[in-house]
Amino acid sequence: MTDFQKAIPLDNLRDGIPQSVILPDDRRVCLVRVGDRVFAVDDRCSHADFPMADGEMVDDFVVECALHGAQFDVRTGEVLEPPADEPLPIFEVKVDGGTVWVGGTAP
Ligand code: FES
């Protein structure tokens, strides 16, 4: 069973603006709100560990790393543009009672 950690009130997430959140288990995740859906990816770019939340959304589900421009699909973690060649870890998300919860466990 997935262990969900309390992340942030949904109202604190702005549509299309990546946001870094530290979970109670010390994982740092990058949350992305797209309309009424929320996605969570590792906040460290798979290319050189730069914070993904410092990047920006360049399409509905595409986040671009601010350091070297790698792009990832926030739904799957898939690399869409180099120089990254490893996907971003993604985490399950649920929204309950106006709060965003993130699943998975710390590595
Ligand atoms: S650190 Fe993200 S593209 Fe290089």
mmCIF file of N, CA and C and ligand atoms in Angstrom:
data_model
loop_
_atom_site.group_PDB
_atom_site.id
_atom_site.type_symbol
_atom_site.label_atom_id
_atom_site.label_comp_id
_atom_site.label_asym_id
_atom_site.label_seq_id
_atom_site.Cartn_x
_atom_site.Cartn_y
_atom_site.Cartn_z
ATOM 1 N N MET A 1 0.841 -1.189 0.000
ATOM 2 C CA MET A 1 0.000 0.000 0.000
ATOM 3 C C MET A 1 0.882 1.247 0.000
ATOM 4 N N THR A 2 0.471 2.233 -0.789
ATOM 5 C CA THR A 2 1.269 3.448 -0.884
ATOM 6 C C THR A 2 1.103 4.301 0.362
ATOM 7 N N ASP A 3 2.221 4.798 0.837
ATOM 8 C CA ASP A 3 2.232 5.679 1.985
ATOM 9 C C ASP A 3 2.206 7.120 1.479
ATOM 10 N N PHE A 4 1.141 7.851 1.769
ATOM 11 C CA PHE A 4 1.035 9.232 1.287
ATOM 12 C C PHE A 4 1.493 10.215 2.360
ATOM 13 N N GLN A 5 2.227 11.218 1.913
ATOM 14 C CA GLN A 5 2.725 12.266 2.793
ATOM 15 C C GLN A 5 2.004 13.574 2.469
ATOM 16 N N LYS A 6 1.670 14.320 3.518
ATOM 17 C CA LYS A 6 1.000 15.607 3.343
ATOM 18 C C LYS A 6 1.983 16.604 2.732
ATOM 19 N N ALA A 7 1.570 17.264 1.626
ATOM 20 C CA ALA A 7 2.512 18.139 0.922
ATOM 21 C C ALA A 7 2.188 19.614 1.073
ATOM 22 N N ILE A 8 0.978 20.018 0.670
ATOM 23 C CA ILE A 8 0.691 21.456 0.591
ATOM 24 C C ILE A 8 -0.814 21.630 0.352
ATOM 25 N N PRO A 9 -1.395 22.734 0.821
ATOM 26 C CA PRO A 9 -2.785 23.003 0.443
ATOM 27 C C PRO A 9 -2.877 23.242 -1.069
ATOM 28 N N LEU A 10 -3.895 22.669 -1.685
ATOM 29 C CA LEU A 10 -4.047 22.823 -3.137
ATOM 30 C C LEU A 10 -4.084 24.299 -3.537
ATOM 31 N N ASP A 11 -4.715 25.121 -2.715
ATOM 32 C CA ASP A 11 -4.849 26.547 -3.051
ATOM 33 C C ASP A 11 -3.495 27.253 -3.105
ATOM 34 N N ASN A 12 -2.458 26.659 -2.520
ATOM 35 C CA ASN A 12 -1.131 27.287 -2.549
ATOM 36 C C ASN A 12 -0.368 26.964 -3.826
ATOM 37 N N LEU A 13 -0.930 26.092 -4.663
ATOM 38 C CA LEU A 13 -0.265 25.722 -5.927
ATOM 39 C C LEU A 13 -0.876 26.532 -7.064
ATOM 40 N N ARG A 14 -0.049 27.281 -7.744
ATOM 41 C CA ARG A 14 -0.559 28.073 -8.870
ATOM 42 C C ARG A 14 -0.483 27.246 -10.145
ATOM 43 N N ASP A 15 -1.506 27.369 -10.935
ATOM 44 C CA ASP A 15 -1.592 26.607 -12.183
ATOM 45 C C ASP A 15 -0.371 26.891 -13.068
ATOM 46 N N GLY A 16 0.337 25.821 -13.441
ATOM 47 C CA GLY A 16 1.434 25.963 -14.394
ATOM 48 C C GLY A 16 2.728 26.521 -13.826
ATOM 49 N N ILE A 17 2.803 26.645 -12.493
ATOM 50 C CA ILE A 17 4.028 27.157 -11.858
ATOM 51 C C ILE A 17 4.633 26.035 -11.012
ATOM 52 N N PRO A 18 5.773 25.455 -11.430
ATOM 53 C CA PRO A 18 6.384 24.381 -10.637
ATOM 54 C C PRO A 18 6.754 24.874 -9.243
ATOM 55 N N GLN A 19 6.515 24.038 -8.248
ATOM 56 C CA GLN A 19 6.803 24.446 -6.876
ATOM 57 C C GLN A 19 7.489 23.330 -6.110
ATOM 58 N N SER A 20 8.568 23.700 -5.436
ATOM 59 C CA SER A 20 9.305 22.740 -4.626
ATOM 60 C C SER A 20 8.656 22.604 -3.253
ATOM 61 N N VAL A 21 8.533 21.362 -2.785
ATOM 62 C CA VAL A 21 7.970 21.106 -1.460
ATOM 63 C C VAL A 21 8.827 20.024 -0.790
ATOM 64 N N ILE A 22 9.129 20.223 0.481
ATOM 65 C CA ILE A 22 9.824 19.175 1.251
ATOM 66 C C ILE A 22 8.770 18.410 2.041
ATOM 67 N N LEU A 23 8.729 17.107 1.832
ATOM 68 C CA LEU A 23 7.730 16.262 2.490
ATOM 69 C C LEU A 23 8.188 15.911 3.900
ATOM 70 N N PRO A 24 7.267 15.445 4.745
ATOM 71 C CA PRO A 24 7.636 15.056 6.113
ATOM 72 C C PRO A 24 8.755 14.012 6.158
ATOM 73 N N ASP A 25 8.912 13.187 5.096
ATOM 74 C CA ASP A 25 10.000 12.192 5.105
ATOM 75 C C ASP A 25 11.278 12.745 4.460
ATOM 76 N N ASP A 26 11.328 14.079 4.273
ATOM 77 C CA ASP A 26 12.512 14.811 3.788
ATOM 78 C C ASP A 26 12.734 14.721 2.283
ATOM 79 N N ARG A 27 11.844 14.038 1.552
ATOM 80 C CA ARG A 27 11.967 14.087 0.092
ATOM 81 C C ARG A 27 11.625 15.488 -0.405
ATOM 82 N N ARG A 28 12.389 15.952 -1.379
ATOM 83 C CA ARG A 28 12.061 17.245 -2.003
ATOM 84 C C ARG A 28 11.470 16.943 -3.365
ATOM 85 N N VAL A 29 10.197 17.305 -3.532
ATOM 86 C CA VAL A 29 9.516 17.021 -4.789
ATOM 87 C C VAL A 29 9.127 18.332 -5.457
ATOM 88 N N CYS A 30 8.957 18.252 -6.759
ATOM 89 C CA CYS A 30 8.488 19.387 -7.547
ATOM 90 C C CYS A 30 7.031 19.087 -7.905
ATOM 91 N N LEU A 31 6.131 19.942 -7.435
ATOM 92 C CA LEU A 31 4.711 19.778 -7.733
ATOM 93 C C LEU A 31 4.326 20.687 -8.886
ATOM 94 N N VAL A 32 3.482 20.165 -9.745
ATOM 95 C CA VAL A 32 2.989 20.943 -10.877
ATOM 96 C C VAL A 32 1.479 20.781 -10.940
ATOM 97 N N ARG A 33 0.795 21.911 -10.941
ATOM 98 C CA ARG A 33 -0.665 21.886 -11.086
ATOM 99 C C ARG A 33 -1.019 22.245 -12.523
ATOM 100 N N VAL A 34 -1.834 21.386 -13.127
ATOM 101 C CA VAL A 34 -2.324 21.651 -14.480
ATOM 102 C C VAL A 34 -3.845 21.585 -14.387
ATOM 103 N N GLY A 35 -4.476 22.749 -14.265
ATOM 104 C CA GLY A 35 -5.918 22.780 -14.043
ATOM 105 C C GLY A 35 -6.238 22.160 -12.696
ATOM 106 N N ASP A 36 -7.084 21.123 -12.685
ATOM 107 C CA ASP A 36 -7.406 20.495 -11.404
ATOM 108 C C ASP A 36 -6.608 19.211 -11.166
ATOM 109 N N ARG A 37 -5.575 19.014 -11.982
ATOM 110 C CA ARG A 37 -4.711 17.851 -11.770
ATOM 111 C C ARG A 37 -3.370 18.307 -11.197
ATOM 112 N N VAL A 38 -2.775 17.447 -10.361
ATOM 113 C CA VAL A 38 -1.482 17.767 -9.757
ATOM 114 C C VAL A 38 -0.531 16.595 -9.996
ATOM 115 N N PHE A 39 0.704 16.926 -10.351
ATOM 116 C CA PHE A 39 1.724 15.915 -10.612
ATOM 117 C C PHE A 39 2.929 16.185 -9.718
ATOM 118 N N ALA A 40 3.635 15.104 -9.367
ATOM 119 C CA ALA A 40 4.827 15.240 -8.529
ATOM 120 C C ALA A 40 5.986 14.509 -9.188
ATOM 121 N N VAL A 41 7.088 15.235 -9.359
ATOM 122 C CA VAL A 41 8.319 14.628 -9.873
ATOM 123 C C VAL A 41 9.440 14.943 -8.893
ATOM 124 N N ASP A 42 10.519 14.189 -8.995
ATOM 125 C CA ASP A 42 11.694 14.492 -8.178
ATOM 126 C C ASP A 42 12.129 15.924 -8.478
ATOM 127 N N ASP A 43 12.496 16.663 -7.432
ATOM 128 C CA ASP A 43 12.887 18.061 -7.659
ATOM 129 C C ASP A 43 14.329 18.182 -8.141
ATOM 130 N N ARG A 44 15.017 17.068 -8.306
ATOM 131 C CA ARG A 44 16.404 17.118 -8.815
ATOM 132 C C ARG A 44 16.419 16.611 -10.247
ATOM 133 N N CYS A 45 16.842 17.477 -11.156
ATOM 134 C CA CYS A 45 16.922 17.078 -12.565
ATOM 135 C C CYS A 45 17.809 15.847 -12.707
ATOM 136 N N SER A 46 17.397 14.925 -13.563
ATOM 137 C CA SER A 46 18.168 13.685 -13.730
ATOM 138 C C SER A 46 19.472 13.932 -14.476
ATOM 139 N N HIS A 47 19.659 15.132 -15.015
ATOM 140 C CA HIS A 47 20.908 15.430 -15.729
ATOM 141 C C HIS A 47 22.018 15.842 -14.764
ATOM 142 N N ALA A 48 21.768 16.874 -13.938
ATOM 143 C CA ALA A 48 22.829 17.328 -13.024
ATOM 144 C C ALA A 48 22.252 17.862 -11.720
ATOM 145 N N ASP A 49 21.117 17.294 -11.292
ATOM 146 C CA ASP A 49 20.548 17.567 -9.964
ATOM 147 C C ASP A 49 20.053 18.993 -9.750
ATOM 148 N N PHE A 50 19.920 19.788 -10.788
ATOM 149 C CA PHE A 50 19.418 21.153 -10.597
ATOM 150 C C PHE A 50 17.946 21.092 -10.180
ATOM 151 N N PRO A 51 17.491 22.043 -9.323
ATOM 152 C CA PRO A 51 16.083 22.012 -8.884
ATOM 153 C C PRO A 51 15.107 22.199 -10.051
ATOM 154 N N MET A 52 14.242 21.220 -10.257
ATOM 155 C CA MET A 52 13.261 21.324 -11.344
ATOM 156 C C MET A 52 12.282 22.466 -11.108
ATOM 157 N N ALA A 53 12.011 22.781 -9.832
ATOM 158 C CA ALA A 53 11.039 23.842 -9.549
ATOM 159 C C ALA A 53 11.570 25.219 -9.946
ATOM 160 N N ASP A 54 12.859 25.321 -10.248
ATOM 161 C CA ASP A 54 13.401 26.590 -10.763
ATOM 162 C C ASP A 54 13.133 26.732 -12.260
ATOM 163 N N GLY A 55 12.642 25.652 -12.881
ATOM 164 C CA GLY A 55 12.346 25.691 -14.309
ATOM 165 C C GLY A 55 10.954 26.214 -14.561
ATOM 166 N N GLU A 56 10.479 25.988 -15.771
ATOM 167 C CA GLU A 56 9.139 26.471 -16.095
ATOM 168 C C GLU A 56 8.417 25.468 -16.986
ATOM 169 N N MET A 57 7.089 25.616 -16.986
ATOM 170 C CA MET A 57 6.262 24.781 -17.853
ATOM 171 C C MET A 57 6.299 25.387 -19.255
ATOM 172 N N VAL A 58 6.645 24.571 -20.244
ATOM 173 C CA VAL A 58 6.715 25.071 -21.618
ATOM 174 C C VAL A 58 5.563 24.528 -22.454
ATOM 175 N N ASP A 59 4.795 23.628 -21.880
ATOM 176 C CA ASP A 59 3.577 23.113 -22.483
ATOM 177 C C ASP A 59 2.756 22.581 -21.310
ATOM 178 N N ASP A 60 1.500 22.168 -21.565
ATOM 179 C CA ASP A 60 0.637 21.762 -20.459
ATOM 180 C C ASP A 60 1.289 20.782 -19.493
ATOM 181 N N PHE A 61 1.966 19.764 -20.015
ATOM 182 C CA PHE A 61 2.501 18.718 -19.157
ATOM 183 C C PHE A 61 4.030 18.618 -19.265
ATOM 184 N N VAL A 62 4.666 19.671 -19.756
ATOM 185 C CA VAL A 62 6.105 19.629 -20.020
ATOM 186 C C VAL A 62 6.836 20.674 -19.177
ATOM 187 N N VAL A 63 7.755 20.178 -18.340
ATOM 188 C CA VAL A 63 8.564 21.080 -17.536
ATOM 189 C C VAL A 63 9.977 21.117 -18.124
ATOM 190 N N GLU A 64 10.539 22.324 -18.138
ATOM 191 C CA GLU A 64 11.887 22.498 -18.690
ATOM 192 C C GLU A 64 12.836 22.875 -17.567
ATOM 193 N N CYS A 65 13.961 22.175 -17.495
ATOM 194 C CA CYS A 65 14.985 22.479 -16.498
ATOM 195 C C CYS A 65 15.645 23.814 -16.840
ATOM 196 N N ALA A 66 15.819 24.655 -15.788
ATOM 197 C CA ALA A 66 16.350 25.999 -16.013
ATOM 198 C C ALA A 66 17.849 25.993 -16.313
ATOM 199 N N LEU A 67 18.551 24.894 -15.987
ATOM 200 C CA LEU A 67 20.009 24.952 -16.126
ATOM 201 C C LEU A 67 20.484 24.672 -17.551
ATOM 202 N N HIS A 68 20.061 23.531 -18.119
ATOM 203 C CA HIS A 68 20.538 23.190 -19.479
ATOM 204 C C HIS A 68 19.403 22.928 -20.455
ATOM 205 N N GLY A 69 18.151 23.095 -20.006
ATOM 206 C CA GLY A 69 17.022 23.036 -20.930
ATOM 207 C C GLY A 69 16.428 21.669 -21.213
ATOM 208 N N ALA A 70 16.804 20.646 -20.440
ATOM 209 C CA ALA A 70 16.141 19.344 -20.640
ATOM 210 C C ALA A 70 14.651 19.490 -20.356
ATOM 211 N N GLN A 71 13.839 18.737 -21.103
ATOM 212 C CA GLN A 71 12.393 18.779 -20.895
ATOM 213 C C GLN A 71 11.874 17.383 -20.540
ATOM 214 N N PHE A 72 10.883 17.369 -19.651
ATOM 215 C CA PHE A 72 10.308 16.117 -19.164
ATOM 216 C C PHE A 72 8.786 16.219 -19.167
ATOM 217 N N ASP A 73 8.133 15.086 -19.404
ATOM 218 C CA ASP A 73 6.688 14.981 -19.252
ATOM 219 C C ASP A 73 6.396 14.718 -17.770
ATOM 220 N N VAL A 74 5.664 15.628 -17.123
ATOM 221 C CA VAL A 74 5.423 15.468 -15.682
ATOM 222 C C VAL A 74 4.482 14.310 -15.382
ATOM 223 N N ARG A 75 3.763 13.806 -16.379
ATOM 224 C CA ARG A 75 2.850 12.677 -16.148
ATOM 225 C C ARG A 75 3.607 11.370 -16.036
ATOM 226 N N THR A 76 4.732 11.269 -16.755
ATOM 227 C CA THR A 76 5.451 9.993 -16.833
ATOM 228 C C THR A 76 6.915 10.100 -16.402
ATOM 229 N N GLY A 77 7.446 11.312 -16.370
ATOM 230 C CA GLY A 77 8.872 11.517 -16.097
ATOM 231 C C GLY A 77 9.738 11.356 -17.331
ATOM 232 N N GLU A 78 9.114 11.012 -18.461
ATOM 233 C CA GLU A 78 9.850 10.745 -19.699
ATOM 234 C C GLU A 78 10.636 11.974 -20.171
ATOM 235 N N VAL A 79 11.856 11.728 -20.652
ATOM 236 C CA VAL A 79 12.666 12.798 -21.238
ATOM 237 C C VAL A 79 12.113 13.140 -22.624
ATOM 238 N N LEU A 80 11.868 14.431 -22.852
ATOM 239 C CA LEU A 80 11.375 14.870 -24.160
ATOM 240 C C LEU A 80 12.437 15.640 -24.937
ATOM 241 N N GLU A 81 13.375 16.262 -24.199
ATOM 242 C CA GLU A 81 14.476 16.982 -24.839
ATOM 243 C C GLU A 81 15.752 16.741 -24.046
ATOM 244 N N PRO A 82 16.900 16.540 -24.734
ATOM 245 C CA PRO A 82 18.165 16.394 -24.027
ATOM 246 C C PRO A 82 18.580 17.746 -23.414
ATOM 247 N N PRO A 83 19.628 17.803 -22.609
ATOM 248 C CA PRO A 83 20.671 16.785 -22.484
ATOM 249 C C PRO A 83 20.364 15.651 -21.498
ATOM 250 N N ALA A 84 19.288 15.692 -20.746
ATOM 251 C CA ALA A 84 19.003 14.564 -19.844
ATOM 252 C C ALA A 84 18.756 13.312 -20.675
ATOM 253 N N ASP A 85 19.199 12.170 -20.159
ATOM 254 C CA ASP A 85 18.870 10.912 -20.844
ATOM 255 C C ASP A 85 18.247 9.890 -19.893
ATOM 256 N N GLU A 86 18.024 10.308 -18.655
ATOM 257 C CA GLU A 86 17.335 9.450 -17.687
ATOM 258 C C GLU A 86 16.023 10.118 -17.304
ATOM 259 N N PRO A 87 14.948 9.340 -17.167
ATOM 260 C CA PRO A 87 13.671 9.952 -16.769
ATOM 261 C C PRO A 87 13.724 10.512 -15.351
ATOM 262 N N LEU A 88 12.797 11.412 -15.054
ATOM 263 C CA LEU A 88 12.631 11.910 -13.689
ATOM 264 C C LEU A 88 11.765 10.918 -12.920
ATOM 265 N N PRO A 89 12.163 10.568 -11.691
ATOM 266 C CA PRO A 89 11.248 9.785 -10.875
ATOM 267 C C PRO A 89 9.941 10.560 -10.660
ATOM 268 N N ILE A 90 8.822 9.868 -10.729
ATOM 269 C CA ILE A 90 7.531 10.502 -10.476
ATOM 270 C C ILE A 90 6.887 9.840 -9.268
ATOM 271 N N PHE A 91 5.950 10.551 -8.671
ATOM 272 C CA PHE A 91 5.290 10.050 -7.473
ATOM 273 C C PHE A 91 3.787 10.190 -7.636
ATOM 274 N N GLU A 92 3.069 9.246 -7.008
ATOM 275 C CA GLU A 92 1.619 9.282 -7.022
ATOM 276 C C GLU A 92 1.133 10.508 -6.248
ATOM 277 N N VAL A 93 0.054 11.106 -6.692
ATOM 278 C CA VAL A 93 -0.516 12.279 -6.022
ATOM 279 C C VAL A 93 -2.002 12.049 -5.798
ATOM 280 N N LYS A 94 -2.479 12.463 -4.643
ATOM 281 C CA LYS A 94 -3.935 12.531 -4.460
ATOM 282 C C LYS A 94 -4.270 13.865 -3.802
ATOM 283 N N VAL A 95 -5.442 14.372 -4.142
ATOM 284 C CA VAL A 95 -5.925 15.603 -3.533
ATOM 285 C C VAL A 95 -7.145 15.238 -2.709
ATOM 286 N N ASP A 96 -7.067 15.543 -1.415
ATOM 287 C CA ASP A 96 -8.124 15.136 -0.501
ATOM 288 C C ASP A 96 -8.385 16.275 0.482
ATOM 289 N N GLY A 97 -9.614 16.727 0.516
ATOM 290 C CA GLY A 97 -9.964 17.785 1.469
ATOM 291 C C GLY A 97 -9.190 19.067 1.235
ATOM 292 N N GLY A 98 -8.846 19.350 -0.040
ATOM 293 C CA GLY A 98 -8.132 20.588 -0.335
ATOM 294 C C GLY A 98 -6.638 20.512 -0.066
ATOM 295 N N THR A 99 -6.157 19.316 0.264
ATOM 296 C CA THR A 99 -4.730 19.126 0.532
ATOM 297 C C THR A 99 -4.131 18.175 -0.495
ATOM 298 N N VAL A 100 -2.903 18.482 -0.930
ATOM 299 C CA VAL A 100 -2.180 17.618 -1.862
ATOM 300 C C VAL A 100 -1.336 16.634 -1.057
ATOM 301 N N TRP A 101 -1.471 15.355 -1.392
ATOM 302 C CA TRP A 101 -0.706 14.283 -0.733
ATOM 303 C C TRP A 101 0.160 13.607 -1.790
ATOM 304 N N VAL A 102 1.380 13.242 -1.416
ATOM 305 C CA VAL A 102 2.306 12.614 -2.361
ATOM 306 C C VAL A 102 2.692 11.229 -1.844
ATOM 307 N N GLY A 103 2.590 10.251 -2.742
ATOM 308 C CA GLY A 103 2.882 8.884 -2.370
ATOM 309 C C GLY A 103 4.325 8.495 -2.601
ATOM 310 N N GLY A 104 4.598 7.225 -2.380
ATOM 311 C CA GLY A 104 5.953 6.717 -2.546
ATOM 312 C C GLY A 104 6.738 6.848 -1.274
ATOM 313 N N THR A 105 7.964 6.376 -1.324
ATOM 314 C CA THR A 105 8.799 6.416 -0.129
ATOM 315 C C THR A 105 10.147 7.012 -0.463
ATOM 316 N N ALA A 106 10.827 7.497 0.545
ATOM 317 C CA ALA A 106 12.162 8.057 0.347
ATOM 318 C C ALA A 106 13.099 6.938 -0.094
ATOM 319 N N PRO A 107 14.056 7.236 -1.005
ATOM 320 C CA PRO A 107 14.987 6.204 -1.467
ATOM 321 C C PRO A 107 15.948 5.811 -0.355
HETATM 322 S S1 FES B 1 20.665 19.991 -14.791
HETATM 323 FE FE1 FES B 1 18.755 19.904 -15.797
HETATM 324 S S2 FES B 1 19.288 19.891 -17.892
HETATM 325 FE FE2 FES B 1 21.179 19.918 -16.889
#
